[in-house]
Coordinates of C-alpha atoms in Angstrom, one line a residue:
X1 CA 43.2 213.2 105.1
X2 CA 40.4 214.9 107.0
X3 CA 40.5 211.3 109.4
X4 CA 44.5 212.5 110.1
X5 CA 43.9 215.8 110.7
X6 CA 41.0 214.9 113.2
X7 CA 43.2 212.5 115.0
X8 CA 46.0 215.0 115.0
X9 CA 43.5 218.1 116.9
X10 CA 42.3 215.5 119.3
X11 CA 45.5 214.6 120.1
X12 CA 46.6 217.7 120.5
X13 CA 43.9 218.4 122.7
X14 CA 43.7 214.9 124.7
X15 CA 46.8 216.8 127.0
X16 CA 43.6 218.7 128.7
X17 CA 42.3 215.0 130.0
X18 CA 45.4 214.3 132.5
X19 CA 45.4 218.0 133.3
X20 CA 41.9 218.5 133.9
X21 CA 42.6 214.9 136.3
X22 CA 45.3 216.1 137.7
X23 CA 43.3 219.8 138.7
X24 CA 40.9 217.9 140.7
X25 CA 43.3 215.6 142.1
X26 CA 46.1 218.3 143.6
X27 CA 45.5 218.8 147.5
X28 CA 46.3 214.7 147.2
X29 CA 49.1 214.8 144.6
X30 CA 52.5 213.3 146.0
X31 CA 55.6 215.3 144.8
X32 CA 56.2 212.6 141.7
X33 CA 52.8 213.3 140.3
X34 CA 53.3 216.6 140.6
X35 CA 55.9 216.7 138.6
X36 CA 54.0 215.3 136.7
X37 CA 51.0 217.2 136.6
X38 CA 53.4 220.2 135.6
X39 CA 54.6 218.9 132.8
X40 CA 51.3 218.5 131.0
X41 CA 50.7 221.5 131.8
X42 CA 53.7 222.6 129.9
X43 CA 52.7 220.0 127.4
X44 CA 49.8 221.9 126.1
X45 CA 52.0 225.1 126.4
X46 CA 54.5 223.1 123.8
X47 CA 51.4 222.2 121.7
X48 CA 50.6 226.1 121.7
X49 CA 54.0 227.0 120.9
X50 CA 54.0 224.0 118.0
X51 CA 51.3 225.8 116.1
X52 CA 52.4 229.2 116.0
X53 CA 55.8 228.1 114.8
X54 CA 54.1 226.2 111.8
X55 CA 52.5 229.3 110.7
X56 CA 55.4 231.7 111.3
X57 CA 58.2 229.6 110.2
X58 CA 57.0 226.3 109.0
X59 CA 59.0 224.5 111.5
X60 CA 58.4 223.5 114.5
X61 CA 61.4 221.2 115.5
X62 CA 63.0 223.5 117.6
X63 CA 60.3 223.0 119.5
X64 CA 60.3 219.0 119.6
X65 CA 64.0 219.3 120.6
X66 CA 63.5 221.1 123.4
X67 CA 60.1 219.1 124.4
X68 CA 62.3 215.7 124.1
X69 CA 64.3 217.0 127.1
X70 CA 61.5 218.0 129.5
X71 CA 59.4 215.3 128.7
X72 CA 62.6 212.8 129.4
X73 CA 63.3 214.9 132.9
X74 CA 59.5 214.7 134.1
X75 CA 59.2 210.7 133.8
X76 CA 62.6 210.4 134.8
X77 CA 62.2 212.5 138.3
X78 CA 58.9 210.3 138.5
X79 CA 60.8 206.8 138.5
X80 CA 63.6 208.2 140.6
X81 CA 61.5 209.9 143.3
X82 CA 59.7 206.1 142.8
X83 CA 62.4 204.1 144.0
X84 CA 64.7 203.4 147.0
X85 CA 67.4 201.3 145.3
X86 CA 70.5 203.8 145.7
X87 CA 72.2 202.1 142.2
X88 CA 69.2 202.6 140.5
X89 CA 68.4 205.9 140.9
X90 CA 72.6 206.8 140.1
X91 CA 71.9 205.1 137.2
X92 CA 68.6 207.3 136.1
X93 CA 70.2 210.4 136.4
X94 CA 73.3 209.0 134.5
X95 CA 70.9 207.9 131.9
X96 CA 69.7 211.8 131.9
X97 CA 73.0 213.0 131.3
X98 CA 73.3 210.5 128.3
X99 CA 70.2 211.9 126.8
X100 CA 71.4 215.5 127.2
X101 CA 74.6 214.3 125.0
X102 CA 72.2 213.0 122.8
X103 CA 69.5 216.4 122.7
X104 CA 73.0 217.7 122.4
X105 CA 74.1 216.5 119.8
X106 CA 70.8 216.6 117.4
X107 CA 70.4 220.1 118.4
X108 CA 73.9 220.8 116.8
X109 CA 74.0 218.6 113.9
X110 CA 70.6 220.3 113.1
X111 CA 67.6 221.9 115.0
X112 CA 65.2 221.9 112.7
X113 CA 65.3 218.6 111.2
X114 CA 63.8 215.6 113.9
X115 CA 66.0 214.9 116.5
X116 CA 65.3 210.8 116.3
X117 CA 68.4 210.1 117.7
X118 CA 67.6 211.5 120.9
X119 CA 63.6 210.6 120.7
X120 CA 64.7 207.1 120.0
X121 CA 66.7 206.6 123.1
X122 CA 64.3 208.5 125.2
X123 CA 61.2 206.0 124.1
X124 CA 63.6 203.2 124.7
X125 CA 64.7 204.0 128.2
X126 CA 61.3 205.1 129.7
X127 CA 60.1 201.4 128.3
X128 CA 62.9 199.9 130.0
X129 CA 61.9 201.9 132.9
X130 CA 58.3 201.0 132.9
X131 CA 59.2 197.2 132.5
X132 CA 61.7 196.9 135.5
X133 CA 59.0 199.0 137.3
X134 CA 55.9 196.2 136.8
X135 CA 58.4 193.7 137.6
X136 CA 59.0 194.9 141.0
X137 CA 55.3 195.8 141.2
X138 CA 54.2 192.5 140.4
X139 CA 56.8 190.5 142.5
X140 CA 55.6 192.8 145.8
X141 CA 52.0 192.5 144.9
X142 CA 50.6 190.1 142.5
X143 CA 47.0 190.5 143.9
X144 CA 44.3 191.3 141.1
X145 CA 44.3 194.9 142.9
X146 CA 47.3 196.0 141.5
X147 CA 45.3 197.7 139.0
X148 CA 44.8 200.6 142.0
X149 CA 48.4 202.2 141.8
X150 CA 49.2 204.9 140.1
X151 CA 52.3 204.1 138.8
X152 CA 50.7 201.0 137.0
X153 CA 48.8 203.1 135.1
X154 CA 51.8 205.8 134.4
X155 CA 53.9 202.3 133.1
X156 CA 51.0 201.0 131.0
X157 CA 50.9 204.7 129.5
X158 CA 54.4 204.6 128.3
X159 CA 54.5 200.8 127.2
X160 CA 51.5 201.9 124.9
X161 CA 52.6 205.0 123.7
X162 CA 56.6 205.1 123.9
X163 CA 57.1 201.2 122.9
X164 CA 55.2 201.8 119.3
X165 CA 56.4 205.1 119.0
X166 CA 60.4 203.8 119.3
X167 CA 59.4 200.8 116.6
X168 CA 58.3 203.3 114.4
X169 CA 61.2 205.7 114.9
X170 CA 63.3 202.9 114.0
X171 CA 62.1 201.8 110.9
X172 CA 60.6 204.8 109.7
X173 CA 63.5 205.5 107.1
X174 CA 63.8 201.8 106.3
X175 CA 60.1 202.2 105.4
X176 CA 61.1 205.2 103.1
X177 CA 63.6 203.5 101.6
X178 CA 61.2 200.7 100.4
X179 CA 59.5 203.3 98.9
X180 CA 56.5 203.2 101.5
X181 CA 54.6 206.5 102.3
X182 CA 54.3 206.2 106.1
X183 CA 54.2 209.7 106.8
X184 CA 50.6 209.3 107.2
X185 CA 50.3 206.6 109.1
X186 CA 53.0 207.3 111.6
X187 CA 50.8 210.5 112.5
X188 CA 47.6 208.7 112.6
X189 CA 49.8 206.0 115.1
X190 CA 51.2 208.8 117.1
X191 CA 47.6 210.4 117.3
X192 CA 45.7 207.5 118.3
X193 CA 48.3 206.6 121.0
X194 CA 49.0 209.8 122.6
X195 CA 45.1 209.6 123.2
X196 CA 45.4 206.7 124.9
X197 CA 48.3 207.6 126.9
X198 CA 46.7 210.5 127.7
X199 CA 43.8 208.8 129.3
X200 CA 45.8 206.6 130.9
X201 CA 47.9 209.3 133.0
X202 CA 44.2 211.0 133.8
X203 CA 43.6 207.9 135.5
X204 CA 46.6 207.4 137.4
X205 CA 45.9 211.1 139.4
X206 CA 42.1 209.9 139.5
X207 CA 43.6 206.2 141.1
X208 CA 45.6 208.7 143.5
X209 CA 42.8 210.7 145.0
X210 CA 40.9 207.7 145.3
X211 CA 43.7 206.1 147.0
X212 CA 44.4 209.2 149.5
X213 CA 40.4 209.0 149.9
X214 CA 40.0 205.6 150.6
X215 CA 43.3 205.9 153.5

């Protein structure tokens, strides 16, 4: 168990990377990443606020409600402000109304239980989101540079990280049921790939100042 709670500390501390990325990259940052960059900012507030709930009232799930929401808004405002296609963007900010009904409803049900009805849905949107996103990156520029936008790394982030996470959301109780302990590995999983993502958002700001540099 020491490997998990390693994992879990560096996880919790890998939201410094795209912060720290993002610090040296703001006289450049476009409104989008900006967004962005404030909601990691408030991500390591979250993880703040996580720990001192633990220890004061062994819960933090409150917490994780409320995180669900703001994380949803920030990528959400990212692909909107991302795209010129008038249906598409109606349809994004519908989709954030059907997540509130959903942070809605877990929150009533019960706030201090996992609201997986609402992290579900939010993992599977932002993956749809990321996918119709490459598409229309790789069908306007399927050079070998595409590598150098920002968004390709933001999509590659949330394929990695929200794509495993929604699998595991999903079958997490069927795992139960079998009689499987996958507590552990679903933390060690969520560790290792909010790591990743992490680095991968870091270097979407860094592909940004590079990008306003080279222009």
């Amino acid at each position: 168990m020491k490997l998990e709670k390693l994992l879990v500390n560096c996880s919790e501390v890998s939201v410094l990377i795209p912060v720290i990325a993002g610090i040296r990259s703001y006289p450049v940052l476009t409104l989008p990443f900006k967004i962005l960059f404030y909601f990691f900012v408030l991500s390591g507030l979250f993880e703040i606020q996580s720990r001192i709930a633990i220890v004061l009232w062994q819960n933090n799930m409150p917490g994780q409600h409320l995180f669900t929401v703001v994380q949803f808004i920030a990528f959400t405002l990212l692909f909107l402000l991302h795209t010129q296609r008038k249906s598409l963007r109606v349809l994004l900010v519908a989709n954030m109304l059907v997540l509130f009904g959903f942070a809605l409803f877990n929150a009533i049900t019960s706030i201090k239980d996992p609201n997986s009805l609402a992290r579900g849905y939010a993992a599977a949107s932002l993956t749809v989101y990321a996918l119709i996103y490459l598409y229309y990156l790789f069908a306007i520029d399927s050079t070998r540079y595409v590598w150098q936008y920002p968004m390709f790394w933001i999509c590659i982030g949330i394929l990695m990280y929200f794509t495993v996470n929604f699998m595991y959301i999903m079958t997490k109780q069927y795992l139960i049921a079998k009689h499987l302990d996958v507590e552990w590995v679903g933390h060690l999983l969520h560790s290792v790939l909010n790591i990743i993502a992490h680095c991968l958002y870091a270097q979407a700001f860094t592909s940004l100042r590079k990008w306003k540099t080279a222009s």
